[in-house]
Tab-separated table of C-alpha atoms in Angstrom:
chain	number	residue	atom	x	y	z
A	1	MET	CA	0.214	0.001	0.110
A	2	ALA	CA	1.518	3.348	-1.033
A	3	ALA	CA	2.214	5.865	1.504
A	4	ARG	CA	-0.134	8.825	1.847
A	5	THR	CA	0.567	12.741	2.305
A	6	ALA	CA	-1.855	15.501	3.107
A	7	THR	CA	-1.154	19.247	2.659
A	8	ILE	CA	-1.650	21.155	5.838
A	9	ALA	CA	-1.238	25.057	5.993
A	10	GLY	CA	0.797	24.438	2.781
A	11	VAL	CA	3.113	21.853	4.224
A	12	ASP	CA	2.981	18.015	2.903
A	13	VAL	CA	2.683	15.891	5.741
A	14	SER	CA	2.786	12.023	5.735
A	15	VAL	CA	-0.722	10.563	7.245
A	16	ASP	CA	1.162	7.234	7.869
A	17	HIS	CA	3.183	5.623	10.455
A	18	TRP	CA	6.831	5.846	10.658
A	19	ILE	CA	8.295	2.349	11.426
A	20	ALA	CA	11.886	1.096	10.972
A	21	GLY	CA	12.720	4.096	9.123
A	22	ARG	CA	9.874	3.755	6.423
A	23	ARG	CA	6.534	5.191	6.010
A	24	VAL	CA	3.760	2.284	6.797
A	25	ALA	CA	0.035	2.659	5.896
A	26	SER	CA	-2.804	0.938	7.540
A	27	LYS	CA	-5.779	-0.392	6.126
A	28	GLN	CA	-8.030	1.718	8.722
A	29	HIS	CA	-8.098	5.359	9.018
A	30	PHE	CA	-9.480	8.010	11.245
A	31	THR	CA	-10.439	11.576	10.344
A	32	ASN	CA	-8.556	14.518	11.413
A	33	ASN	CA	-10.220	18.045	11.136
A	34	SER	CA	-9.138	21.516	12.180
A	35	PRO	CA	-10.490	23.125	15.181
A	36	VAL	CA	-9.925	26.325	13.699
A	37	ASP	CA	-12.616	26.157	11.167
A	38	GLY	CA	-13.638	22.707	11.122
A	39	ALA	CA	-11.856	22.073	7.774
A	40	PHE	CA	-10.745	18.516	6.787
A	41	LEU	CA	-7.073	17.995	7.234
A	42	ALA	CA	-6.660	14.155	6.507
A	43	ASP	CA	-7.575	10.666	7.022
A	44	VAL	CA	-4.898	9.221	9.278
A	45	SER	CA	-3.618	5.819	9.225
A	46	ALA	CA	-5.218	4.240	12.573
A	47	GLY	CA	-2.530	1.688	13.928
A	48	SER	CA	-3.428	-1.745	14.937
A	49	LYS	CA	-1.797	-4.300	17.215
A	50	GLU	CA	0.410	-5.635	14.225
A	51	ASP	CA	1.479	-2.074	13.398
A	52	VAL	CA	2.605	-1.609	17.254
A	53	ASP	CA	4.116	-5.124	16.807
A	54	ALA	CA	6.251	-4.045	13.958
A	55	ALA	CA	7.260	-0.624	15.768
A	56	VAL	CA	8.331	-2.288	18.841
A	57	ALA	CA	10.251	-5.046	16.793
A	58	ALA	CA	11.943	-2.341	14.863
A	59	ALA	CA	12.896	-0.343	18.246
A	60	ARG	CA	14.250	-3.455	19.645
A	61	LYS	CA	16.378	-4.474	16.681
A	62	ALA	CA	17.878	-0.731	16.659
A	63	PHE	CA	18.564	-0.440	20.327
A	64	PRO	CA	21.667	-2.291	20.825
A	65	ALA	CA	23.702	-0.256	18.112
A	66	TRP	CA	21.989	3.100	19.562
A	67	ALA	CA	22.763	2.031	22.986
A	68	ALA	CA	26.394	1.406	22.194
A	69	LEU	CA	27.078	4.624	20.723
A	70	GLY	CA	27.321	6.286	24.196
A	71	PRO	CA	26.380	9.738	24.894
A	72	GLU	CA	29.193	11.112	22.899
A	73	GLY	CA	28.025	9.333	19.769
A	74	ARG	CA	24.501	10.038	20.103
A	75	LEU	CA	25.206	13.890	20.792
A	76	PRO	CA	26.210	14.901	17.140
A	77	ILE	CA	22.953	13.013	15.837
A	78	LEU	CA	20.566	14.609	18.420
A	79	LYS	CA	22.272	18.127	17.868
A	80	LYS	CA	21.412	18.004	14.463
A	81	PHE	CA	17.875	16.944	14.818
A	82	ALA	CA	17.527	19.881	17.071
A	83	GLU	CA	18.906	22.188	14.497
A	84	ARG	CA	16.778	20.730	11.803
A	85	MET	CA	13.567	21.423	14.196
A	86	LEU	CA	14.584	25.045	14.299
A	87	ALA	CA	15.128	25.252	10.540
A	88	ARG	CA	11.598	23.887	9.797
A	89	ALA	CA	10.115	26.357	12.766
A	90	ASP	CA	7.792	27.849	10.158
A	91	ASP	CA	6.393	24.722	9.004
A	92	LEU	CA	5.949	22.880	12.305
A	93	ALA	CA	4.246	26.011	13.942
A	94	ALA	CA	1.987	25.900	10.880
A	95	VAL	CA	1.000	22.435	11.077
A	96	GLU	CA	0.630	22.665	15.061
A	97	THR	CA	-1.609	25.691	14.626
A	98	ALA	CA	-3.991	23.858	12.140
A	99	ASP	CA	-3.904	20.428	14.023
A	100	ASN	CA	-4.758	21.801	17.546
A	101	GLY	CA	-5.841	25.450	17.220
A	102	SER	CA	-3.006	26.724	19.411
A	103	LEU	CA	-1.609	30.345	18.481
A	104	LEU	CA	0.436	30.598	15.377
A	105	MET	CA	3.238	32.944	16.965
A	106	GLY	CA	3.389	31.180	20.151
A	107	ASN	CA	4.099	27.921	18.493
A	108	LYS	CA	6.834	29.465	16.114
A	109	HIS	CA	8.578	31.715	18.777
A	110	ARG	CA	8.068	29.805	21.803
A	111	LEU	CA	6.927	25.974	21.574
A	112	VAL	CA	9.178	25.041	18.515
A	113	PRO	CA	12.411	26.550	19.877
A	114	ARG	CA	11.495	25.109	23.343
A	115	SER	CA	10.981	21.462	21.093
A	116	ALA	CA	14.220	21.755	19.748
A	117	LEU	CA	15.698	22.670	23.115
A	118	ASN	CA	14.267	19.663	24.709
A	119	ILE	CA	16.235	17.370	22.289
A	120	SER	CA	19.628	19.390	22.586
A	121	PHE	CA	19.470	19.767	26.161
A	122	PHE	CA	19.125	16.334	27.225
A	123	ALA	CA	21.630	15.113	24.552
A	124	GLU	CA	24.142	17.272	26.301
A	125	TRP	CA	22.911	16.537	29.828
A	126	ALA	CA	23.353	12.799	29.091
A	127	LEU	CA	27.198	13.391	29.237
A	128	LYS	CA	27.026	14.112	32.815
A	129	MET	CA	25.291	10.717	33.386
A	130	GLN	CA	28.268	8.465	32.811
A	131	GLY	CA	28.554	7.121	36.313
A	132	HIS	CA	30.246	8.001	39.499
A	133	THR	CA	31.818	6.434	42.170
A	134	ILE	CA	30.897	5.887	45.951
A	135	ASN	CA	33.688	4.769	48.468
A	136	SER	CA	32.691	2.937	51.618
A	137	ASP	CA	35.076	1.257	54.173
A	138	GLU	CA	35.005	-2.167	52.272
A	139	VAL	CA	34.126	-1.329	48.813
A	140	VAL	CA	33.984	1.096	45.770
A	141	GLY	CA	30.673	1.356	44.227
A	142	HIS	CA	30.891	2.080	40.447
A	143	VAL	CA	27.304	3.526	39.624
A	144	GLN	CA	26.289	3.333	35.970
A	145	TYR	CA	23.201	4.372	33.994
A	146	ASP	CA	22.459	1.890	31.246
A	147	PRO	CA	19.869	2.123	28.535
A	148	ALA	CA	16.287	0.448	29.644
A	149	GLY	CA	15.337	-0.578	26.127
A	150	VAL	CA	12.298	0.288	24.288
A	151	ALA	CA	10.297	3.221	25.409
A	152	ALA	CA	6.494	3.848	24.911
A	153	LEU	CA	5.775	7.424	24.837
A	154	ILE	CA	2.044	8.509	24.865
A	155	THR	CA	1.625	12.368	24.270
A	156	PRO	CA	-1.460	14.611	24.454
A	157	TRP	CA	-2.875	16.962	22.079
A	158	ASN	CA	-2.804	20.478	24.028
A	159	ALA	CA	0.891	20.974	22.767
A	160	PRO	CA	1.772	17.991	20.872
A	161	LEU	CA	5.228	18.601	19.693
A	162	MET	CA	6.781	20.055	22.656
A	163	LEU	CA	5.398	17.749	25.014
A	164	THR	CA	6.475	14.800	22.927
A	165	THR	CA	10.008	16.112	22.525
A	166	TRP	CA	10.084	16.529	26.392
A	167	LYS	CA	9.830	12.635	26.333
A	168	VAL	CA	12.009	12.006	23.173
A	169	GLY	CA	14.805	14.084	24.222
A	170	PRO	CA	16.007	12.204	27.347
A	171	ALA	CA	14.704	8.847	26.202
A	172	LEU	CA	16.822	8.834	23.206
A	173	ALA	CA	19.759	10.758	24.831
A	174	ALA	CA	19.829	7.964	27.335
A	175	GLY	CA	20.471	5.126	24.692
A	176	ASN	CA	16.754	3.917	24.476
A	177	THR	CA	14.850	3.314	21.191
A	178	ILE	CA	11.162	4.705	21.062
A	179	VAL	CA	7.882	4.143	19.896
A	180	VAL	CA	5.573	7.399	19.943
A	181	LYS	CA	1.901	7.313	20.057
A	182	PRO	CA	0.535	10.718	19.238
A	183	PRO	CA	-2.717	11.882	20.188
A	184	GLU	CA	-5.374	11.188	17.807
A	185	TRP	CA	-7.063	14.709	17.943
A	186	ALA	CA	-3.806	16.320	16.859
A	187	PRO	CA	-1.129	13.804	15.306
A	188	MET	CA	0.483	15.844	12.546
A	189	THR	CA	3.423	17.515	13.969
A	190	CYS	CA	4.762	14.210	15.487
A	191	SER	CA	4.585	12.839	11.942
A	192	LEU	CA	6.706	15.704	10.637
A	193	MET	CA	9.095	15.224	13.558
A	194	ALA	CA	9.531	11.648	12.524
A	195	ASP	CA	10.853	12.922	8.878
A	196	ILE	CA	12.912	15.402	10.536
A	197	ALA	CA	14.529	12.808	12.773
A	198	ASP	CA	15.456	10.897	9.703
A	199	GLU	CA	16.800	13.980	7.763
A	200	ALA	CA	19.059	14.375	10.877
A	201	GLY	CA	20.545	10.822	10.574
A	202	LEU	CA	18.763	9.050	13.342
A	203	PRO	CA	19.256	5.330	12.228
A	204	PRO	CA	16.039	3.525	11.206
A	205	GLY	CA	13.994	2.002	14.098
A	206	VAL	CA	15.501	4.419	16.744
A	207	LEU	CA	12.387	6.637	16.501
A	208	ASN	CA	9.210	5.430	15.393
A	209	VAL	CA	5.754	6.939	15.280
A	210	VAL	CA	2.219	5.054	15.278
A	211	GLN	CA	-0.785	7.151	14.996
A	212	GLY	CA	-4.050	5.695	16.169
A	213	ILE	CA	-6.719	5.429	18.667
A	214	GLY	CA	-5.932	5.209	22.378
A	215	GLU	CA	-8.047	2.086	23.145
A	216	GLU	CA	-6.343	0.220	20.094
A	217	ALA	CA	-2.823	1.689	19.256
A	218	GLY	CA	-2.321	2.883	22.637
A	219	ASP	CA	-3.527	-0.242	24.489
A	220	ALA	CA	-1.525	-2.375	22.275
A	221	LEU	CA	1.544	-0.438	23.228
A	222	VAL	CA	1.393	-0.318	26.975
A	223	ASN	CA	0.599	-4.139	27.177
A	224	HIS	CA	3.371	-4.949	24.638
A	225	PRO	CA	5.810	-7.382	26.632
A	226	ASP	CA	8.893	-5.855	24.966
A	227	VAL	CA	8.657	-2.489	26.343
A	228	ALA	CA	10.865	-1.483	29.011
A	229	ARG	CA	9.461	2.043	29.842
A	230	ILE	CA	5.891	3.822	29.586
A	231	SER	CA	5.844	7.614	29.883
A	232	PHE	CA	2.386	9.095	29.733
A	233	THR	CA	0.972	12.591	29.745
A	234	GLY	CA	-2.751	13.043	29.745
A	235	SER	CA	-6.005	12.383	31.913
A	236	THR	CA	-5.671	10.824	35.265
A	237	ASP	CA	-8.648	8.480	34.283
A	238	THR	CA	-6.518	7.406	31.173
A	239	ALA	CA	-3.470	6.881	33.573
A	240	ARG	CA	-5.232	4.371	35.685
A	241	ILE	CA	-5.991	2.168	32.619
A	242	ILE	CA	-2.089	2.419	31.634
A	243	GLY	CA	-1.180	1.983	35.030
A	244	GLY	CA	-3.082	-1.415	35.200
A	245	ALA	CA	-1.074	-2.487	32.277
A	246	ALA	CA	2.186	-1.239	33.645
A	247	ALA	CA	1.452	-3.209	36.848
A	248	ARG	CA	0.731	-6.600	35.410
A	249	SER	CA	3.945	-6.382	33.274
A	250	ILE	CA	6.210	-4.512	36.205
A	251	THR	CA	6.876	-1.907	33.476
A	252	PRO	CA	8.296	1.406	35.146
A	253	LEU	CA	5.501	4.205	34.323
A	254	SER	CA	6.027	7.884	34.524
A	255	ALA	CA	2.935	9.955	34.166
A	256	GLU	CA	2.152	13.669	34.266
A	257	LEU	CA	-1.710	14.091	34.568
A	258	GLY	CA	-4.304	16.475	35.345
A	259	GLY	CA	-4.378	19.188	37.631
A	260	LYS	CA	-6.715	21.785	39.513
A	261	SER	CA	-3.934	24.298	40.695
A	262	PRO	CA	-4.602	27.076	42.937
A	263	LEU	CA	-3.285	30.805	41.919
A	264	ILE	CA	-3.106	32.773	45.297
A	265	VAL	CA	-2.820	36.288	45.533
A	266	CYS	CA	-2.015	38.096	48.928
A	267	ALA	CA	-2.718	41.580	49.722
A	268	ASP	CA	0.817	42.738	49.400
A	269	ALA	CA	1.431	41.330	46.347
A	270	ASP	CA	2.143	43.128	42.591
A	271	LEU	CA	-1.333	43.223	41.794
A	272	ASP	CA	-0.889	44.437	38.154
A	273	ALA	CA	1.629	41.660	37.790
A	274	ALA	CA	-0.906	39.088	39.318
A	275	ALA	CA	-3.786	40.256	37.396
A	276	GLN	CA	-1.920	39.710	34.169
A	277	THR	CA	-1.067	36.223	35.198
A	278	VAL	CA	-4.648	35.339	36.071
A	279	ALA	CA	-5.736	36.578	32.482
A	280	GLY	CA	-2.850	34.565	31.045
A	281	GLN	CA	-4.619	31.401	32.290
A	282	TYR	CA	-6.937	31.806	29.422
A	283	MET	CA	-4.149	31.300	26.955
A	284	ASN	CA	-4.356	28.060	24.705
A	285	ALA	CA	-8.109	28.216	25.703
A	286	GLY	CA	-7.462	27.247	29.119
A	287	GLN	CA	-6.279	23.838	27.818
A	288	VAL	CA	-3.179	23.711	30.026
A	289	CYS	CA	-2.820	21.031	32.779
A	290	LEU	CA	-0.553	23.588	34.709
A	291	ALA	CA	-3.183	26.408	34.633
A	292	GLY	CA	-3.871	28.117	37.995
A	293	THR	CA	-7.679	27.774	37.619
A	294	ARG	CA	-8.656	28.433	41.173
A	295	VAL	CA	-8.093	32.127	41.899
A	296	LEU	CA	-7.751	32.493	45.637
A	297	VAL	CA	-7.666	36.404	46.791
A	298	GLU	CA	-7.094	37.864	50.093
A	299	LYS	CA	-10.312	39.259	50.946
A	300	SER	CA	-9.081	42.907	51.760
A	301	ILE	CA	-8.267	43.458	48.138
A	302	GLU	CA	-10.914	41.377	46.694
A	303	GLU	CA	-12.713	44.378	44.971
A	304	GLU	CA	-9.455	46.180	43.859
A	305	PHE	CA	-8.111	42.985	42.378
A	306	LEU	CA	-11.241	41.864	40.709
A	307	GLU	CA	-11.438	44.990	38.643
A	308	LYS	CA	-7.854	44.492	37.597
A	309	VAL	CA	-8.266	41.092	36.389
A	310	ARG	CA	-11.637	41.871	34.442
A	311	ALA	CA	-9.613	44.707	32.631
A	312	ALA	CA	-6.681	42.273	32.131
A	313	ALA	CA	-9.171	39.450	30.757
A	314	GLY	CA	-10.853	41.972	28.345
A	315	HIS	CA	-7.656	41.870	26.289
A	316	MET	CA	-7.564	38.216	25.830
A	317	VAL	CA	-9.155	38.319	22.547
A	318	VAL	CA	-10.904	35.319	21.209
A	319	GLY	CA	-10.366	34.711	17.493
A	320	ASP	CA	-8.377	32.884	14.563
A	321	PRO	CA	-5.332	31.695	16.318
A	322	ARG	CA	-3.531	32.510	12.964
A	323	ASP	CA	-4.066	36.123	13.435
A	324	PRO	CA	-1.367	37.845	15.549
A	325	GLY	CA	-3.834	39.931	17.636
A	326	THR	CA	-5.622	36.746	19.045
A	327	ARG	CA	-4.954	35.436	22.505
A	328	VAL	CA	-7.640	32.927	22.838
A	329	GLY	CA	-8.207	30.417	20.117
A	330	PRO	CA	-10.603	27.181	19.668
A	331	LEU	CA	-11.297	24.418	21.810
A	332	ILE	CA	-9.669	21.193	20.381
A	333	HIS	CA	-12.716	19.008	19.535
A	334	PRO	CA	-16.435	19.015	19.311
A	335	GLU	CA	-16.367	16.295	21.855
A	336	HIS	CA	-14.166	18.542	24.176
A	337	PHE	CA	-16.232	21.408	23.655
A	338	SER	CA	-19.185	19.690	24.834
A	339	ARG	CA	-17.357	18.748	27.952
A	340	VAL	CA	-16.368	22.165	28.764
A	341	SER	CA	-19.517	23.694	28.364
A	342	GLY	CA	-21.068	21.074	30.345
A	343	PHE	CA	-19.062	21.846	33.250
A	344	VAL	CA	-20.122	25.466	32.605
A	345	GLU	CA	-23.779	24.986	32.471
A	346	ARG	CA	-23.731	22.428	35.611
A	347	ALA	CA	-21.897	25.315	37.432
A	348	LYS	CA	-24.652	27.855	36.467
A	349	ALA	CA	-27.457	25.112	37.830
A	350	ASP	CA	-25.649	24.618	40.971
A	351	GLY	CA	-25.729	28.394	41.700
A	352	ALA	CA	-21.957	29.771	40.966
A	353	GLU	CA	-22.305	33.365	39.775
A	354	VAL	CA	-20.720	34.189	36.141
A	355	LEU	CA	-18.459	37.101	36.633
A	356	TRP	CA	-17.910	37.026	33.107
A	357	GLY	CA	-17.871	34.931	30.041
A	358	GLY	CA	-19.952	31.673	30.337
A	359	SER	CA	-20.947	30.726	27.037
A	360	GLN	CA	-19.826	30.120	23.454
A	361	SER	CA	-18.087	32.710	21.609
A	362	SER	CA	-19.460	34.238	18.337
A	363	GLU	CA	-16.223	33.256	16.745
A	364	GLY	CA	-17.240	29.901	15.776
A	365	ASP	CA	-18.448	26.575	16.771
A	366	LEU	CA	-15.409	25.555	18.992
A	367	TYR	CA	-14.646	28.762	20.563
A	368	PHE	CA	-15.601	29.494	24.039
A	369	GLN	CA	-15.522	32.647	26.091
A	370	PRO	CA	-13.026	33.400	28.884
A	371	THR	CA	-14.989	32.805	32.064
A	372	MET	CA	-14.911	33.535	35.832
A	373	PHE	CA	-16.923	31.989	38.324
A	374	GLY	CA	-17.553	33.267	41.766
A	375	GLY	CA	-19.596	32.031	44.643
A	376	ALA	CA	-19.002	28.380	43.903
A	377	ALA	CA	-19.246	25.920	46.858
A	378	ALA	CA	-15.673	24.679	47.841
A	379	ASP	CA	-17.124	20.943	47.277
A	380	ALA	CA	-18.722	21.939	44.114
A	381	GLU	CA	-17.865	20.197	40.890
A	382	ILE	CA	-16.643	23.367	39.338
A	383	SER	CA	-14.196	23.763	42.256
A	384	GLN	CA	-13.002	20.261	42.258
A	385	ARG	CA	-12.880	18.942	38.803
A	386	GLU	CA	-10.259	19.799	35.716
A	387	VAL	CA	-12.306	21.645	33.217
A	388	PHE	CA	-9.386	22.074	30.820
A	389	GLY	CA	-10.909	24.995	29.346
A	390	PRO	CA	-11.052	28.920	29.559
A	391	VAL	CA	-12.871	28.512	32.886
A	392	LEU	CA	-11.730	29.886	36.365
A	393	THR	CA	-13.053	30.211	39.861
A	394	TRP	CA	-12.846	33.095	42.180
A	395	GLN	CA	-12.402	32.450	45.930
A	396	THR	CA	-11.277	34.540	48.745
A	397	PHE	CA	-9.359	34.012	52.072
A	398	GLN	CA	-8.518	35.768	55.279
A	399	SER	CA	-5.467	33.897	56.896
A	400	ASP	CA	-2.772	31.810	55.435
A	401	ASP	CA	-4.009	28.717	57.156
A	402	GLU	CA	-7.333	29.139	55.352
A	403	VAL	CA	-5.649	29.627	52.039
A	404	ILE	CA	-3.432	26.325	52.355
A	405	ALA	CA	-6.535	24.550	53.322
A	406	ILE	CA	-8.577	25.680	50.332
A	407	ALA	CA	-5.599	25.123	47.959
A	408	ASN	CA	-5.208	21.452	49.062
A	409	ASN	CA	-8.713	20.655	49.007
A	410	THR	CA	-8.681	18.618	45.645
A	411	GLU	CA	-7.431	15.342	44.694
A	412	TYR	CA	-4.738	17.041	42.610
A	413	GLY	CA	-1.027	18.320	43.303
A	414	LEU	CA	0.442	19.393	39.917
A	415	ALA	CA	1.198	23.117	40.198
A	416	GLY	CA	0.305	26.372	42.000
A	417	THR	CA	1.166	30.067	41.704
A	418	LEU	CA	1.590	32.432	44.564
A	419	PHE	CA	1.931	36.155	44.310
A	420	CYS	CA	3.205	37.768	47.810
A	421	GLY	CA	5.267	40.542	48.726
A	422	ASN	CA	6.775	39.028	51.927
A	423	GLU	CA	9.272	36.400	51.296
A	424	ALA	CA	8.942	34.548	54.720
A	425	ARG	CA	5.121	34.478	54.054
A	426	ALA	CA	5.557	33.238	50.527
A	427	MET	CA	7.964	30.177	51.380
A	428	ARG	CA	5.676	29.380	54.405
A	429	ILE	CA	2.703	29.209	51.976
A	430	ALA	CA	4.484	27.465	49.061
A	431	SER	CA	5.920	24.894	51.529
A	432	ALA	CA	2.621	23.811	52.686
A	433	VAL	CA	0.767	23.399	49.283
A	434	VAL	CA	0.705	20.077	47.795
A	435	ALA	CA	2.131	20.169	44.387
A	436	GLY	CA	5.303	19.231	42.208
A	437	THR	CA	5.803	22.865	41.150
A	438	ILE	CA	5.044	26.250	42.886
A	439	TRP	CA	5.618	29.632	40.951
A	440	VAL	CA	6.191	32.292	43.298
A	441	ASN	CA	5.814	35.823	41.643
A	442	CYS	CA	6.020	34.073	38.122
A	443	PHE	CA	4.225	31.576	36.171
A	444	PHE	CA	5.206	28.933	33.711
A	445	VAL	CA	9.119	29.093	34.203
A	446	ARG	CA	10.335	25.677	33.085
A	447	ASP	CA	13.924	25.259	33.628
A	448	LEU	CA	14.970	21.627	32.140
A	449	SER	CA	17.282	20.823	34.635
A	450	ALA	CA	14.603	21.318	37.498
A	451	PRO	CA	12.314	18.188	38.623
A	452	PHE	CA	8.815	18.509	37.281
A	453	GLY	CA	5.670	16.340	37.984
A	454	GLY	CA	2.511	15.770	39.872
A	455	SER	CA	1.536	14.860	43.485
A	456	ARG	CA	-1.615	12.856	44.484
A	457	THR	CA	-3.660	12.019	41.316
A	458	SER	CA	-1.501	14.693	39.170
A	459	GLY	CA	1.367	12.242	38.450
A	460	LEU	CA	4.035	9.640	38.952
A	461	GLY	CA	7.472	10.132	39.133
A	462	ARG	CA	9.693	13.296	38.016
A	463	GLU	CA	11.010	14.485	34.801
A	464	GLY	CA	14.028	17.093	34.125
A	465	GLY	CA	17.480	17.034	34.483
A	466	ASN	CA	18.984	13.859	36.382
A	467	TRP	CA	15.304	12.900	37.195
A	468	SER	CA	14.407	11.936	33.453
A	469	PHE	CA	17.568	9.938	33.505
A	470	ASP	CA	16.700	7.818	36.545
A	471	PHE	CA	13.765	7.147	34.650
A	472	TYR	CA	14.990	6.020	31.375
A	473	THR	CA	17.849	4.292	32.611
A	474	ASP	CA	18.333	1.171	34.715
A	475	ILE	CA	20.890	2.456	37.418
A	476	LYS	CA	23.381	-0.314	38.265
A	477	ASN	CA	25.986	-0.234	41.118
A	478	ILE	CA	29.024	-2.428	40.774
A	479	ALA	CA	30.511	-2.900	44.231
A	480	VAL	CA	34.052	-3.869	44.139
A	481	ARG	CA	35.807	-5.044	47.360
A	482	LYS	CA	38.968	-2.684	47.736
A	483	ASP	CA	41.553	-5.376	48.124
A	484	ALA	CA	40.182	-7.629	45.197
A	485	PHE	CA	42.695	-6.868	42.920
A	486	THR	CA	46.302	-6.161	43.499
A	487	SER	CA	47.221	-5.051	39.942
């Protein structure tokens, strides 16, 4: 069966799998439409168990030679991969915007460069992970980081390229070979990424991409006996299914999941900066797992701060994500639009007050107004569940103990944001909030050497810097008795 391509935003992109260094078509397809205007993009090959088996077999075959290169041997190939991504920034950005509705300028100037950095950073970091020694009274421990084998990488649709390379970078740099299962609602930039990797000289089978539906291709991948690592970013409910498969085979699993993060604003904070940050939570139409969707404001500044946020939110223009003036694009898919609007309608029925927004935007079928709810009960669905849309809630507090209790009153623990003018107070609150990351007087600063991940139902494990290599390698200690050798 001949491989097929689609022209998306003027860029030719394969709609078939990438397995063992060549394009492979499936008999079954799924339809991919653009959330920007509903336009048809492509019929994409839907991977079967046989496709997954072929991809895992290709990765397993390529593993010994790729692992044997060592960090120094892999470095120039991965650096070229990153360079080629930057050279194709316009193409990658245009395809990503058409595929998932994210802002074109943001993709071109932030997410594609960050995606390239994910590859080059970890390729260089791997040079630091070539082992060390531990001296004790009786032995010298030689610690080494051995590649684990075939890694299954399952990625989400809200930032497909960036979040895929966040996994691809350390997995390949550690010496593993990989099978990527991109999101079925936005698979196209992962397909383009495979061609770029090939142009950069990645050997056949080192990087494989199998598109498809989670219940079919994804299920086959996480249950495959030859997969040595599973890395997943997505919903908590899906992670429970993947976790069951990983548990049956004792396969290490890393999972970055949902959130319902607090954004805390104290009375002595820089209120203008805080208001801009609150309005910024509407970016990517609120489809950001780290978003501070629960705005918690010290009672004494409520009225003043609410007006500042209202003004800032007024500049969050809803529209075509290809327009440089747009700040809020569409939701990804009709199914997801229905989910978000369902949360909003139920919140209204439960008595929450719509402070602004609260309904579909006139821009199109998948566009939703930036929305703020006030007066929701602490145990209400809108206060507890992840909406994953441009929907925030507003609550007040009068003491540090109260805001800590409110912040921790969900099942999640992914992130938190705090604006505060007193360092001691800020550290006291930040230390007590349950989350993998707390930003103080800033937001969304991601140092790739820092640990990242979630607590509670927001995730398993940490990624970034050494933590990524702890996951993607088998760490071995060779303990040699000090008097074992005389020469």
